[in-house]
Amino acid sequence: MAITFSDLHTESGLKSLDEFLSGKSYISGDGLTRDDIKVYAAVLEKPGDSFPNASQWYDAVSAQLAASFPGEAVGVRVSGKASPVEAAPAEEAKGAPAEDDDDIDLFGDETEEEKKAAEEREAAKKASSKKKESGKSSVLMDVKPWDDETDMKKLEEAVRSVEMPGLLWGASKLVPVGYGIKKLHIMLTIVDDLVSVDDLIEERLTVEPCNEFIQSCDIVAFNKI
């Protein structure tokens, strides 16, 4: 009776595979078989450390496949949703006659199911990428003038003139420091992957032309959104 593995792209699927491989080196028997190739193709990437048996098996199959295909790869499309994979028991696999190599079409045309799975994988990758890039932070910054004669209106205009992808200036107010000097208290929102606050200060706000009005900038608060 065939052994069935389902949803090998999920934690539960990998867990069942890891448990099955406990005490085993391969899916069927003591060596690499077509069963290993089928299951390997359904696993989208190397299992993590939480699945030690599956991870060790994945490395073993990868090593043998790499040795069998030493040529330079140009890239392939891998399905994003694995279909249930059936593997024959070890006893059945040992007794089965060797199959003709021509039966395995590793480089044949994609089936409709494979195309759909590939599209789902691409969509999942894009969604993951967007989620990563959407991380934002709220920053409160103090911008200090040179002295009490600095035109604070022009100072704020200089600050807001700095434009960068992922940077959005917010509310502001002037806060007295002493001796007639005021500082600009200003909020800004940044996309973490696109804007570095340190670079914003060092490369944009405290250099020409902004440094005509700005002496220094301090980060008062920095919070992830």
mmCIF file of C-alpha atoms in Angstrom:
data_model
loop_
_atom_site.group_PDB
_atom_site.id
_atom_site.type_symbol
_atom_site.label_atom_id
_atom_site.label_comp_id
_atom_site.label_asym_id
_atom_site.label_seq_id
_atom_site.Cartn_x
_atom_site.Cartn_y
_atom_site.Cartn_z
ATOM 1 C CA MET A 1 0.000 0.000 0.000
ATOM 2 C CA ALA A 2 1.365 3.382 -0.996
ATOM 3 C CA ILE A 3 2.360 5.985 1.597
ATOM 4 C CA THR A 4 0.805 9.414 1.152
ATOM 5 C CA PHE A 5 2.332 12.769 2.046
ATOM 6 C CA SER A 6 0.168 15.876 1.761
ATOM 7 C CA ASP A 7 0.788 19.636 1.896
ATOM 8 C CA LEU A 8 4.568 19.397 2.045
ATOM 9 C CA HIS A 9 4.705 23.179 1.703
ATOM 10 C CA THR A 10 3.177 23.535 5.176
ATOM 11 C CA GLU A 11 4.436 22.969 8.716
ATOM 12 C CA SER A 12 2.038 20.070 9.251
ATOM 13 C CA GLY A 13 3.094 18.412 6.004
ATOM 14 C CA LEU A 14 6.795 18.719 6.847
ATOM 15 C CA LYS A 15 6.106 17.386 10.333
ATOM 16 C CA SER A 16 4.522 14.220 8.927
ATOM 17 C CA LEU A 17 7.475 13.777 6.559
ATOM 18 C CA ASP A 18 9.960 14.318 9.405
ATOM 19 C CA GLU A 19 8.203 11.730 11.566
ATOM 20 C CA PHE A 20 8.118 9.234 8.682
ATOM 21 C CA LEU A 21 11.871 9.664 8.080
ATOM 22 C CA SER A 22 12.755 9.002 11.727
ATOM 23 C CA GLY A 23 15.354 6.213 11.602
ATOM 24 C CA LYS A 24 15.331 6.210 7.780
ATOM 25 C CA SER A 25 17.771 7.606 5.235
ATOM 26 C CA TYR A 26 15.403 7.512 2.266
ATOM 27 C CA ILE A 27 11.679 7.244 1.564
ATOM 28 C CA SER A 28 11.856 3.666 0.241
ATOM 29 C CA GLY A 29 14.735 1.345 0.988
ATOM 30 C CA ASP A 30 18.383 2.149 1.636
ATOM 31 C CA GLY A 31 19.087 4.186 -1.477
ATOM 32 C CA LEU A 32 17.703 7.002 -3.618
ATOM 33 C CA THR A 33 14.555 5.971 -5.552
ATOM 34 C CA ARG A 34 11.862 7.622 -7.633
ATOM 35 C CA ASP A 35 9.869 7.991 -4.418
ATOM 36 C CA ASP A 36 12.545 10.316 -3.048
ATOM 37 C CA ILE A 37 12.526 12.328 -6.272
ATOM 38 C CA LYS A 38 8.730 12.752 -6.146
ATOM 39 C CA VAL A 39 8.710 13.857 -2.517
ATOM 40 C CA TYR A 40 11.775 16.069 -3.017
ATOM 41 C CA ALA A 41 10.010 17.863 -5.875
ATOM 42 C CA ALA A 42 7.001 18.533 -3.663
ATOM 43 C CA VAL A 43 9.071 20.105 -0.865
ATOM 44 C CA LEU A 44 9.491 23.754 -1.863
ATOM 45 C CA GLU A 45 12.653 24.410 0.114
ATOM 46 C CA LYS A 46 14.975 22.767 2.605
ATOM 47 C CA PRO A 47 13.121 21.970 5.873
ATOM 48 C CA GLY A 48 14.270 23.993 8.874
ATOM 49 C CA ASP A 49 16.114 22.821 11.979
ATOM 50 C CA SER A 50 12.812 21.906 13.615
ATOM 51 C CA PHE A 51 12.571 19.023 11.133
ATOM 52 C CA PRO A 52 16.018 17.362 11.502
ATOM 53 C CA ASN A 53 15.136 14.072 9.787
ATOM 54 C CA ALA A 54 13.563 15.765 6.788
ATOM 55 C CA SER A 55 16.429 18.263 6.597
ATOM 56 C CA GLN A 56 19.071 15.509 6.591
ATOM 57 C CA TRP A 57 17.146 13.573 3.932
ATOM 58 C CA TYR A 58 16.782 16.744 1.811
ATOM 59 C CA ASP A 59 20.560 17.351 1.916
ATOM 60 C CA ALA A 60 21.259 13.745 0.929
ATOM 61 C CA VAL A 61 18.921 13.894 -2.072
ATOM 62 C CA SER A 62 20.248 17.320 -3.094
ATOM 63 C CA ALA A 63 23.822 16.015 -3.042
ATOM 64 C CA GLN A 64 23.001 13.036 -5.240
ATOM 65 C CA LEU A 65 21.005 15.119 -7.692
ATOM 66 C CA ALA A 66 23.801 17.684 -7.930
ATOM 67 C CA ALA A 67 26.289 14.925 -8.721
ATOM 68 C CA SER A 68 23.975 13.552 -11.405
ATOM 69 C CA PHE A 69 23.522 16.931 -13.098
ATOM 70 C CA PRO A 70 26.896 18.741 -12.953
ATOM 71 C CA GLY A 71 26.031 21.220 -15.725
ATOM 72 C CA GLU A 72 25.350 24.902 -15.049
ATOM 73 C CA ALA A 73 21.694 25.504 -14.156
ATOM 74 C CA VAL A 74 19.741 28.377 -15.721
ATOM 75 C CA GLY A 75 16.820 28.327 -13.268
ATOM 76 C CA VAL A 76 13.563 26.414 -13.030
ATOM 77 C CA ARG A 77 10.065 27.172 -11.737
ATOM 78 C CA VAL A 78 9.015 25.275 -8.615
ATOM 79 C CA SER A 79 5.398 24.759 -7.611
ATOM 80 C CA GLY A 80 4.108 26.750 -4.666
ATOM 81 C CA LYS A 81 1.510 24.211 -3.525
ATOM 82 C CA ALA A 82 2.407 20.574 -3.335
ATOM 83 C CA SER A 83 -0.048 17.875 -4.311
ATOM 84 C CA PRO A 84 -0.287 14.731 -2.188
ATOM 85 C CA VAL A 85 2.745 12.557 -2.895
ATOM 86 C CA GLU A 86 2.584 8.796 -2.735
ATOM 87 C CA ALA A 87 5.607 6.651 -1.968
ATOM 88 C CA ALA A 88 5.699 2.859 -2.187
ATOM 89 C CA PRO A 89 6.659 0.929 0.977
ATOM 90 C CA ALA A 90 10.272 -0.199 1.219
ATOM 91 C CA GLU A 91 9.394 -3.889 0.666
ATOM 92 C CA GLU A 92 7.437 -3.070 -2.484
ATOM 93 C CA ALA A 93 10.158 -0.785 -3.786
ATOM 94 C CA LYS A 94 12.854 -3.424 -3.303
ATOM 95 C CA GLY A 95 10.911 -5.994 -5.294
ATOM 96 C CA ALA A 96 9.880 -3.695 -8.103
ATOM 97 C CA PRO A 97 11.774 -3.963 -11.384
ATOM 98 C CA ALA A 98 13.974 -1.087 -12.417
ATOM 99 C CA GLU A 99 12.095 1.453 -14.513
ATOM 100 C CA ASP A 100 13.319 2.886 -17.763
ATOM 101 C CA ASP A 101 14.971 6.305 -17.305
ATOM 102 C CA ASP A 102 12.894 7.627 -20.194
ATOM 103 C CA ASP A 103 9.814 7.418 -17.959
ATOM 104 C CA ILE A 104 10.969 10.427 -15.914
ATOM 105 C CA ASP A 105 10.454 13.638 -17.843
ATOM 106 C CA LEU A 106 12.176 16.187 -15.608
ATOM 107 C CA PHE A 107 12.289 18.809 -18.312
ATOM 108 C CA GLY A 108 8.976 18.234 -20.091
ATOM 109 C CA ASP A 109 6.228 20.785 -20.620
ATOM 110 C CA GLU A 110 4.419 22.057 -17.542
ATOM 111 C CA THR A 111 1.012 20.621 -16.848
ATOM 112 C CA GLU A 112 -1.921 22.889 -16.030
ATOM 113 C CA GLU A 113 -1.631 21.873 -12.394
ATOM 114 C CA GLU A 114 2.073 22.772 -12.334
ATOM 115 C CA LYS A 115 1.428 26.128 -13.972
ATOM 116 C CA LYS A 116 -1.287 26.933 -11.436
ATOM 117 C CA ALA A 117 0.977 25.910 -8.560
ATOM 118 C CA ALA A 118 3.805 28.049 -9.963
ATOM 119 C CA GLU A 119 1.487 31.052 -10.204
ATOM 120 C CA GLU A 120 0.415 30.541 -6.592
ATOM 121 C CA ARG A 121 4.046 30.411 -5.518
ATOM 122 C CA GLU A 122 4.855 33.634 -7.348
ATOM 123 C CA ALA A 123 1.845 35.346 -5.756
ATOM 124 C CA ALA A 124 2.941 34.147 -2.312
ATOM 125 C CA LYS A 125 6.472 35.453 -2.895
ATOM 126 C CA LYS A 126 5.169 38.857 -3.958
ATOM 127 C CA ALA A 127 2.861 39.028 -0.939
ATOM 128 C CA SER A 128 5.753 38.127 1.351
ATOM 129 C CA SER A 129 7.957 40.780 -0.275
ATOM 130 C CA LYS A 130 5.287 43.457 0.126
ATOM 131 C CA LYS A 131 4.801 42.514 3.753
ATOM 132 C CA LYS A 132 8.518 42.857 4.396
ATOM 133 C CA GLU A 133 8.780 46.213 2.656
ATOM 134 C CA SER A 134 5.718 47.603 4.424
ATOM 135 C CA GLY A 135 7.422 47.769 7.833
ATOM 136 C CA LYS A 136 7.233 51.361 9.051
ATOM 137 C CA SER A 137 8.494 53.437 11.957
ATOM 138 C CA SER A 138 7.338 56.678 13.563
ATOM 139 C CA VAL A 139 10.143 59.047 14.499
ATOM 140 C CA LEU A 140 10.156 62.205 16.628
ATOM 141 C CA MET A 141 13.075 64.498 15.842
ATOM 142 C CA ASP A 142 14.478 67.713 17.314
ATOM 143 C CA VAL A 143 16.023 70.062 14.763
ATOM 144 C CA LYS A 144 18.192 72.792 16.309
ATOM 145 C CA PRO A 145 19.097 76.147 14.734
ATOM 146 C CA TRP A 146 22.446 77.926 14.912
ATOM 147 C CA ASP A 147 21.242 80.727 17.148
ATOM 148 C CA ASP A 148 18.305 82.976 18.039
ATOM 149 C CA GLU A 149 18.652 84.853 14.762
ATOM 150 C CA THR A 150 17.965 81.774 12.614
ATOM 151 C CA ASP A 151 14.721 82.103 10.664
ATOM 152 C CA MET A 152 12.761 79.113 12.026
ATOM 153 C CA LYS A 153 10.192 79.283 9.222
ATOM 154 C CA LYS A 154 12.947 78.829 6.642
ATOM 155 C CA LEU A 155 14.501 76.126 8.802
ATOM 156 C CA GLU A 156 11.258 74.127 8.703
ATOM 157 C CA GLU A 157 10.942 74.720 4.967
ATOM 158 C CA ALA A 158 14.474 73.366 4.540
ATOM 159 C CA VAL A 159 13.581 70.265 6.555
ATOM 160 C CA ARG A 160 10.402 69.564 4.625
ATOM 161 C CA SER A 161 12.182 70.166 1.303
ATOM 162 C CA VAL A 162 14.025 66.892 1.831
ATOM 163 C CA GLU A 163 12.130 64.251 -0.154
ATOM 164 C CA MET A 164 12.936 60.547 -0.288
ATOM 165 C CA PRO A 165 10.988 57.417 -1.234
ATOM 166 C CA GLY A 166 9.457 56.078 1.970
ATOM 167 C CA LEU A 167 9.699 59.389 3.890
ATOM 168 C CA LEU A 168 6.657 61.340 5.062
ATOM 169 C CA TRP A 169 6.935 64.475 7.198
ATOM 170 C CA GLY A 170 4.223 65.022 9.807
ATOM 171 C CA ALA A 171 3.160 67.532 12.439
ATOM 172 C CA SER A 172 5.618 69.985 13.942
ATOM 173 C CA LYS A 173 5.899 72.717 16.537
ATOM 174 C CA LEU A 174 8.491 75.137 17.900
ATOM 175 C CA VAL A 175 9.748 74.436 21.413
ATOM 176 C CA PRO A 176 11.641 77.086 23.466
ATOM 177 C CA VAL A 177 15.164 76.086 24.445
ATOM 178 C CA GLY A 178 16.339 79.215 26.245
ATOM 179 C CA TYR A 179 17.887 82.619 25.617
ATOM 180 C CA GLY A 180 15.336 83.277 22.887
ATOM 181 C CA ILE A 181 16.312 80.144 20.954
ATOM 182 C CA LYS A 182 13.704 77.649 19.785
ATOM 183 C CA LYS A 183 14.038 74.191 18.262
ATOM 184 C CA LEU A 184 11.788 72.438 15.760
ATOM 185 C CA HIS A 185 9.940 69.411 17.131
ATOM 186 C CA ILE A 186 8.835 67.377 14.052
ATOM 187 C CA MET A 187 7.280 63.969 13.407
ATOM 188 C CA LEU A 188 8.126 61.767 10.432
ATOM 189 C CA THR A 189 7.102 58.335 9.217
ATOM 190 C CA ILE A 190 9.555 56.130 7.341
ATOM 191 C CA VAL A 191 9.478 52.824 5.480
ATOM 192 C CA ASP A 192 12.216 50.893 7.263
ATOM 193 C CA ASP A 193 13.618 49.215 4.148
ATOM 194 C CA LEU A 194 13.885 52.505 2.264
ATOM 195 C CA VAL A 195 14.946 55.153 4.760
ATOM 196 C CA SER A 196 17.744 55.262 7.340
ATOM 197 C CA VAL A 197 17.233 58.061 9.864
ATOM 198 C CA ASP A 198 20.985 58.311 10.452
ATOM 199 C CA ASP A 199 21.605 58.779 6.721
ATOM 200 C CA LEU A 200 18.747 61.275 6.538
ATOM 201 C CA ILE A 201 20.413 63.404 9.205
ATOM 202 C CA GLU A 202 24.039 63.009 8.134
ATOM 203 C CA GLU A 203 23.597 63.153 4.363
ATOM 204 C CA ARG A 204 20.601 65.431 3.886
ATOM 205 C CA LEU A 205 19.679 67.608 6.888
ATOM 206 C CA THR A 206 23.109 68.644 8.190
ATOM 207 C CA VAL A 207 24.763 69.327 4.824
ATOM 208 C CA GLU A 208 24.251 72.060 2.231
ATOM 209 C CA PRO A 209 21.834 73.661 1.664
ATOM 210 C CA CYS A 210 19.961 72.685 4.837
ATOM 211 C CA ASN A 211 22.901 73.386 7.154
ATOM 212 C CA GLU A 212 22.502 77.089 6.451
ATOM 213 C CA PHE A 213 19.708 76.932 9.053
ATOM 214 C CA ILE A 214 20.250 73.596 10.822
ATOM 215 C CA GLN A 215 22.989 73.126 13.390
ATOM 216 C CA SER A 216 22.115 69.582 14.485
ATOM 217 C CA CYS A 217 19.346 66.981 14.729
ATOM 218 C CA ASP A 218 18.494 64.572 17.527
ATOM 219 C CA ILE A 219 16.214 61.537 17.513
ATOM 220 C CA VAL A 220 13.839 61.930 20.472
ATOM 221 C CA ALA A 221 11.703 58.820 19.882
ATOM 222 C CA PHE A 222 11.713 55.915 17.440
ATOM 223 C CA ASN A 223 8.796 53.482 17.402
ATOM 224 C CA LYS A 224 7.832 50.647 15.058
ATOM 225 C CA ILE A 225 4.360 50.969 13.607
#
